[in-house]
Short mmCIF file of C-alpha atoms in Angstrom, two decimals:
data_model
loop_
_atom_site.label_atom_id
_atom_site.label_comp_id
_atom_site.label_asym_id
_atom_site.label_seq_id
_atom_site.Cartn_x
_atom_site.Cartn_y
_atom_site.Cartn_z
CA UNK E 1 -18.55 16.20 4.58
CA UNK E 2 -15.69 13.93 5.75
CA UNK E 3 -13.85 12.04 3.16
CA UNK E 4 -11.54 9.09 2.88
CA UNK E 5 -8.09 10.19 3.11
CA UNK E 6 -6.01 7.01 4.33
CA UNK E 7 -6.01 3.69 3.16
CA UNK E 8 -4.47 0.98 5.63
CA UNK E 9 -3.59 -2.03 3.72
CA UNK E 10 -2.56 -5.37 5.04
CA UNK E 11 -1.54 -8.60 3.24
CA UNK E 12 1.52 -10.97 2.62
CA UNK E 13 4.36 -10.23 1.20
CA UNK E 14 6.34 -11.05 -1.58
CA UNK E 15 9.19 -12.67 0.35
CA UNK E 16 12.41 -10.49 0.13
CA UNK E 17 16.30 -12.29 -0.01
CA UNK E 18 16.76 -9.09 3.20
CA UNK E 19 16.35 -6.09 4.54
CA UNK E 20 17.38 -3.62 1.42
CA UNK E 21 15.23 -5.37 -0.95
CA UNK E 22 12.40 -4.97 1.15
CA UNK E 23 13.22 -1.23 1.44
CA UNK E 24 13.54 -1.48 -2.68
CA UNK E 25 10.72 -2.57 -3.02
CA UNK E 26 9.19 -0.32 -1.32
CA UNK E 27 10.66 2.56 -2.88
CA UNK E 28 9.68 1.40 -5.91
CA UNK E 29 6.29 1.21 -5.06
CA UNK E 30 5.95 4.65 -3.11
CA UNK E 31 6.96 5.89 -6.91
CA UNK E 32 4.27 4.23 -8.61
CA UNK E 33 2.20 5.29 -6.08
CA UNK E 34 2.89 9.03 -6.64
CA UNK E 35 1.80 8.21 -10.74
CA UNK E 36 -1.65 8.08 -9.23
CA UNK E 37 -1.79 10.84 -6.85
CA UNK E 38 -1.30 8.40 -3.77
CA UNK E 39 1.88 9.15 -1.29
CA UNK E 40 2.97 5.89 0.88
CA UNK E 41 2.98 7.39 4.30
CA UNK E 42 4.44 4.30 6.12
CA UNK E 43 4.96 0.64 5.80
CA UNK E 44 6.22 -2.53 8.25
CA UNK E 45 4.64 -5.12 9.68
CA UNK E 46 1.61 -5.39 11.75
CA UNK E 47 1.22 -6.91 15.61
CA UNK E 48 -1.35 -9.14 16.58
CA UNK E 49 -2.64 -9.89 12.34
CA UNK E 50 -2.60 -12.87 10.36
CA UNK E 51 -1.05 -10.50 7.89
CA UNK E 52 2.84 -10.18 7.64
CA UNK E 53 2.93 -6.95 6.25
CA UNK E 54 1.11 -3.39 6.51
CA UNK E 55 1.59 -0.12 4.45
CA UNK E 56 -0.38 3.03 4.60
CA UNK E 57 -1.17 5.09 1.37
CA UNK E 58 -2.55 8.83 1.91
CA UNK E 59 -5.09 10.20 -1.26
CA UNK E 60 -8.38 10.89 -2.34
CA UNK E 61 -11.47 7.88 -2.95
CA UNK E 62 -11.11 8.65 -7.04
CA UNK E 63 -6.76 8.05 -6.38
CA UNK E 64 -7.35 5.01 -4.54
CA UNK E 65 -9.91 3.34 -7.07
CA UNK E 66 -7.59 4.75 -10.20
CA UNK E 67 -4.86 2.41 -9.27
CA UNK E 68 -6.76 -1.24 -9.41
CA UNK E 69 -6.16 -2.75 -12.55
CA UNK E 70 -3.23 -1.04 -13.87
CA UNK E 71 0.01 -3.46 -14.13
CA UNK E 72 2.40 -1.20 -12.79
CA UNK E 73 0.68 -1.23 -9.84
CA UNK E 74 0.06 -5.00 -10.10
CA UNK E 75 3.99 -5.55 -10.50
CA UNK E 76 4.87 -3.34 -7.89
CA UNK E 77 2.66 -3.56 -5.04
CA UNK E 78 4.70 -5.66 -1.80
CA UNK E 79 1.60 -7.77 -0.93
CA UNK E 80 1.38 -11.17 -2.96
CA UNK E 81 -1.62 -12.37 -1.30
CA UNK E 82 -4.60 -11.92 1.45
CA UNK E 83 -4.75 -7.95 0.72
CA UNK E 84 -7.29 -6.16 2.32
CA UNK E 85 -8.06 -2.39 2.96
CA UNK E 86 -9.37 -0.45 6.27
CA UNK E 87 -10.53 2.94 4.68
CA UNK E 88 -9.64 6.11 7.01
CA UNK E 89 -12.22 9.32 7.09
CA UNK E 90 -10.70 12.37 7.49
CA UNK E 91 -13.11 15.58 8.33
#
């Protein structure tokens, strides 16, 4: 039975002062991430979107859900508005 393994995720972002604090922030929220049994596979920013921004997070269904809600994620996660998900099946 085929299960979701990727998660693409588009939005806004936060608006960094340059490049290395954009990395930071990343960084920061690949290890937050890894709390919940996700992994950030890659992050930039997306062609031909309305979004600014696009990161990819690699885990199981019960991962993804178990991060909404806690602050840590909240406080880390790049996007500041207009998130939304594309879901990827793996076989």
């Amino acid at each position: 039975m085929p299960k979701f393994k990727y998660y693409i995720v588009y939005g806004n972002g936060k608006g960094w002062e340059n490049y290395e604090a954009f990395n930071e922030a990343f960084k920061k929220f690949g290890e937050v991430l890894k709390k919940y049994n996700m992994e950030l596979v890659l992050y930039g920013s997306p062609f031909g979107t309305q979004e600014g921004l696009v990161y990819v997070m690699k885990g199981s269904i019960e991962d993804y859900t178990s991060i909404f809600g806690n602050q840590d994620y909240e406080d880390a996660n790049p996007i500041e508005s207009g998130q939304r998900t594309n879901m990827v099946l793996k076989p």
